[in-house]
Coordinates of N, CA, C and O in Angstrom, one line a residue:
A64 N -204.7 -154.0 76.0 CA -205.2 -154.3 74.7 C -204.1 -154.4 73.6 O -203.2 -153.5 73.7
N65 N -204.2 -155.3 72.7 CA -203.1 -155.4 71.7 C -203.5 -154.8 70.3 O -202.8 -155.0 69.4
G66 N -204.7 -154.2 70.2 CA -205.1 -153.6 68.9 C -205.8 -154.5 68.0 O -206.2 -154.0 66.9
N67 N -206.0 -155.7 68.3 CA -206.8 -156.6 67.5 C -208.3 -156.4 67.6 O -208.7 -156.1 68.7
C68 N -209.0 -156.7 66.5 CA -210.4 -156.6 66.5 C -211.0 -158.0 66.2 O -210.5 -158.6 65.3
F69 N -212.0 -158.3 66.8 CA -212.7 -159.6 66.6 C -214.2 -159.4 66.5 O -214.8 -158.4 66.9
S70 N -214.8 -160.3 65.7 CA -216.3 -160.2 65.5 C -216.8 -161.6 65.5 O -216.2 -162.6 65.1
F71 N -218.1 -161.7 65.8 CA -218.8 -163.0 65.7 C -220.4 -162.7 65.6 O -220.8 -161.6 66.0
G72 N -221.1 -163.7 65.2 CA -222.6 -163.5 65.1 C -223.1 -163.8 63.7 O -222.4 -164.4 62.9
K73 N -224.2 -163.2 63.4 CA -224.8 -163.3 62.0 C -223.9 -162.6 61.0 O -223.4 -161.5 61.3
N74 N -223.7 -163.2 59.9 CA -222.8 -162.6 58.9 C -223.3 -162.9 57.5 O -222.5 -163.0 56.5
E75 N -224.6 -162.9 57.3 CA -225.2 -163.2 56.0 C -224.9 -162.2 54.9 O -224.9 -162.5 53.7
N76 N -224.5 -161.0 55.3 CA -224.2 -159.9 54.4 C -222.7 -159.5 54.4 O -222.3 -158.5 53.9
G77 N -221.9 -160.3 55.1 CA -220.5 -159.9 55.3 C -220.2 -158.9 56.3 O -219.1 -158.3 56.3
Q78 N -221.2 -158.5 57.1 CA -221.1 -157.4 58.0 C -220.0 -157.6 59.1 O -219.7 -156.6 59.8
L79 N -219.5 -158.8 59.3 CA -218.5 -159.0 60.3 C -217.1 -158.7 59.9 O -216.2 -158.6 60.6
G80 N -217.0 -158.4 58.5 CA -215.7 -157.9 58.0 C -214.6 -159.0 57.9 O -213.4 -158.8 57.9
L81 N -215.1 -160.3 57.7 CA -214.1 -161.4 57.7 C -213.8 -161.8 56.3 O -212.9 -162.7 56.0
G82 N -214.5 -161.3 55.2 CA -214.2 -161.6 53.8 C -215.1 -162.7 53.3 O -214.8 -163.2 52.2
F83 N -216.0 -163.2 54.1 CA -217.0 -164.2 53.7 C -218.3 -164.0 54.3 O -218.4 -163.1 55.2
C84 N -219.3 -164.8 54.0 CA -220.7 -164.6 54.5 C -221.2 -165.7 55.3 O -222.4 -166.1 55.1
Q85 N -220.4 -166.3 56.2 CA -220.9 -167.4 57.0 C -221.0 -166.9 58.5 O -220.1 -166.2 58.9
N86 N -222.1 -167.3 59.1 CA -222.3 -166.9 60.5 C -221.2 -167.5 61.4 O -220.7 -168.6 61.0
Q87 N -220.8 -166.8 62.4 CA -219.7 -167.2 63.3 C -220.2 -167.4 64.7 O -220.7 -166.4 65.3
N88 N -220.0 -168.5 65.4 CA -220.3 -168.7 66.8 C -219.2 -168.3 67.7 O -219.5 -168.1 68.9
K89 N -218.0 -168.2 67.2 CA -216.9 -167.9 68.1 C -216.2 -166.7 67.5 O -216.2 -166.5 66.3
P90 N -215.6 -165.8 68.3 CA -214.9 -164.6 67.8 C -213.8 -165.0 66.8 O -213.0 -165.9 67.0
Q91 N -213.8 -164.2 65.7 CA -212.8 -164.3 64.6 C -212.1 -163.0 64.5 O -212.7 -161.9 64.5
K92 N -210.8 -163.1 64.3 CA -209.9 -161.9 64.2 C -210.2 -161.3 62.8 O -210.2 -161.9 61.8
I93 N -210.4 -160.0 62.8 CA -210.6 -159.2 61.6 C -209.2 -158.7 61.1 O -208.4 -158.2 61.8
N94 N -208.9 -159.0 59.8 CA -207.7 -158.5 59.2 C -208.0 -157.3 58.3 O -208.6 -157.5 57.2
F95 N -207.7 -156.1 58.7 CA -207.9 -154.9 58.0 C -206.9 -154.7 56.9 O -207.1 -153.9 56.0
S96 N -205.8 -155.3 56.9 CA -204.7 -155.0 56.0 C -204.6 -156.1 54.9 O -204.8 -157.3 55.1
K97 N -204.2 -155.6 53.7 CA -204.0 -156.5 52.6 C -202.5 -156.9 52.6 O -202.0 -157.9 51.9
E98 N -201.6 -156.0 53.2 CA -200.2 -156.3 53.3 C -199.9 -157.1 54.6 O -200.4 -156.8 55.6
K99 N -199.1 -158.1 54.5 CA -198.9 -159.0 55.5 C -198.2 -158.4 56.8 O -198.6 -158.6 57.9
N100 N -197.3 -157.4 56.6 CA -196.6 -156.8 57.7 C -197.1 -155.5 58.1 O -196.6 -154.8 59.0
E101 N -198.2 -155.0 57.4 CA -198.8 -153.7 57.8 C -199.6 -153.8 59.1 O -200.5 -154.6 59.2
K102 N -199.3 -152.9 60.0 CA -200.1 -152.8 61.2 C -201.1 -151.7 61.1 O -200.7 -150.6 60.9
I103 N -202.3 -152.0 61.3 CA -203.4 -151.0 61.2 C -204.0 -150.9 62.6 O -204.4 -151.9 63.1
E104 N -204.0 -149.7 63.2 CA -204.7 -149.5 64.4 C -206.1 -148.9 64.2 O -206.2 -147.8 63.5
I105 N -207.1 -149.4 64.8 CA -208.5 -148.9 64.6 C -208.8 -148.1 65.8 O -208.6 -148.4 66.9
E106 N -209.4 -146.9 65.5 CA -209.7 -145.9 66.6 C -211.2 -146.1 67.0 O -211.5 -146.1 68.1
E107 N -212.1 -146.3 66.0 CA -213.5 -146.4 66.3 C -214.2 -147.4 65.4 O -213.8 -147.6 64.2
I108 N -215.2 -148.1 65.9 CA -216.0 -149.0 65.1 C -217.4 -148.6 65.3 O -217.9 -148.4 66.5
F109 N -218.2 -148.6 64.2 CA -219.6 -148.3 64.2 C -220.3 -149.5 63.6 O -219.9 -149.9 62.5
V110 N -221.3 -150.1 64.2 CA -222.0 -151.2 63.7 C -223.5 -151.0 63.6 O -224.1 -150.3 64.4
G111 N -224.1 -151.6 62.6 CA -225.5 -151.7 62.4 C -225.9 -153.2 62.2 O -225.0 -154.1 62.3
G112 N -227.1 -153.5 62.0 CA -227.5 -154.8 61.8 C -226.9 -155.5 60.6 O -226.7 -156.7 60.6
L113 N -226.7 -154.7 59.6 CA -226.2 -155.3 58.3 C -224.9 -154.8 57.7 O -224.6 -155.1 56.7
H114 N -224.3 -153.9 58.5 CA -223.0 -153.3 58.0 C -222.2 -152.8 59.2 O -222.7 -152.6 60.2
T115 N -220.9 -152.6 58.9 CA -219.9 -152.1 59.9 C -219.0 -151.1 59.2 O -218.6 -151.2 58.1
F116 N -218.6 -150.1 60.0 CA -217.6 -149.1 59.6 C -216.5 -149.1 60.7 O -216.8 -149.1 61.9
A117 N -215.3 -149.1 60.3 CA -214.1 -149.0 61.2 C -213.3 -147.8 60.7 O -213.0 -147.7 59.5
I118 N -212.8 -147.0 61.6 CA -212.0 -145.8 61.3 C -210.6 -146.1 61.9 O -210.4 -146.3 63.0
E119 N -209.6 -145.9 61.0 CA -208.2 -146.1 61.4 C -207.8 -144.9 62.2 O -208.2 -143.8 62.1
K120 N -206.9 -145.2 63.2 CA -206.3 -144.2 64.0 C -205.4 -143.3 63.1 O -204.7 -143.8 62.3
K121 N -205.4 -142.0 63.3 CA -204.5 -141.1 62.6 C -203.1 -141.5 62.8 O -202.6 -141.7 63.8
K122 N -202.3 -141.4 61.7 CA -200.9 -141.6 61.7 C -200.2 -140.3 61.6 O -200.6 -139.4 60.8
R123 N -199.1 -140.1 62.3 CA -198.3 -138.9 62.2 C -197.0 -139.3 61.4 O -196.2 -140.1 61.8
E124 N -196.9 -138.6 60.2 CA -195.6 -138.8 59.4 C -194.4 -138.1 60.1 O -193.3 -138.7 60.2
N125 N -194.6 -136.9 60.5 CA -193.6 -136.2 61.2 C -194.3 -135.1 62.1 O -195.5 -135.2 62.2
D126 N -193.6 -134.2 62.6 CA -194.2 -133.2 63.5 C -195.1 -132.2 62.8 O -196.0 -131.6 63.5
D127 N -195.0 -132.1 61.5 CA -195.8 -131.1 60.8 C -197.0 -131.6 60.1 O -197.9 -130.9 59.7
K128 N -197.1 -132.9 59.8 CA -198.1 -133.4 58.9 C -198.8 -134.7 59.5 O -198.1 -135.6 60.0
E129 N -200.1 -134.8 59.4 CA -200.8 -136.0 59.8 C -201.4 -136.6 58.5 O -201.9 -135.9 57.7
E130 N -201.4 -137.9 58.5 CA -202.1 -138.6 57.4 C -203.6 -138.7 57.7 O -203.9 -138.9 58.9
N131 N -204.5 -138.6 56.8 CA -205.9 -138.8 57.0 C -206.1 -140.3 57.2 O -205.5 -141.2 56.5
P132 N -207.0 -140.7 58.2 CA -207.3 -142.1 58.4 C -208.1 -142.7 57.3 O -208.8 -142.1 56.7
R133 N -207.9 -144.0 57.2 CA -208.7 -144.8 56.2 C -209.9 -145.2 56.9 O -209.9 -145.4 58.1
I134 N -211.0 -145.4 56.1 CA -212.3 -145.9 56.6 C -212.5 -147.2 56.0 O -212.5 -147.4 54.7
Y135 N -212.8 -148.3 56.7 CA -213.1 -149.6 56.3 C -214.6 -149.9 56.4 O -215.2 -149.6 57.5
T136 N -215.2 -150.4 55.4 CA -216.7 -150.7 55.5 C -216.9 -152.1 55.0 O -216.2 -152.7 54.2
C137 N -218.0 -152.8 55.5 CA -218.3 -154.1 55.1 C -219.8 -154.3 55.4 O -220.4 -153.6 56.2
G138 N -220.4 -155.2 54.7 CA -221.8 -155.6 54.9 C -222.6 -155.3 53.7 O -222.2 -155.1 52.6
M139 N -223.9 -155.2 53.9 CA -224.9 -155.0 52.8 C -224.8 -153.6 52.4 O -224.7 -152.6 53.1
N140 N -224.8 -153.4 51.0 CA -224.6 -152.1 50.4 C -225.6 -151.9 49.3 O -225.4 -151.3 48.3
Y141 N -226.8 -152.4 49.5 CA -227.9 -152.3 48.5 C -228.2 -150.8 48.1 O -228.5 -150.5 46.9
D142 N -228.1 -149.9 49.0 CA -228.5 -148.5 48.8 C -227.2 -147.6 48.8 O -227.4 -146.4 48.9
G143 N -226.0 -148.2 48.7 CA -224.8 -147.4 48.6 C -224.4 -146.8 50.0 O -223.6 -145.9 50.1
Q144 N -224.9 -147.4 51.1 CA -224.6 -146.9 52.4 C -223.2 -147.1 52.8 O -222.7 -146.5 53.8
L145 N -222.4 -148.0 52.2 CA -221.0 -148.2 52.5 C -220.1 -147.2 51.9 O -218.9 -147.2 52.1
G146 N -220.6 -146.4 51.0 CA -219.7 -145.4 50.4 C -219.4 -145.7 49.1 O -218.6 -145.8 48.3

């Protein structure tokens, strides 16, 4: 595995995490980073019918300290379920 994440299917609420709301018949690569050269490793993904959560893998700065992972959310947020 190379660490890339792909999604496809219904996307009326942006739940595929692609940055737009068009349905996709073929797998599309998800870009979690806003920085071009930043590599983000995803540890877990949780999906529902209308939203998705992805949790970044913990990073170690050095032997004494770990950074907290970032959480990425997308999809319908009518009731604040995305945080």
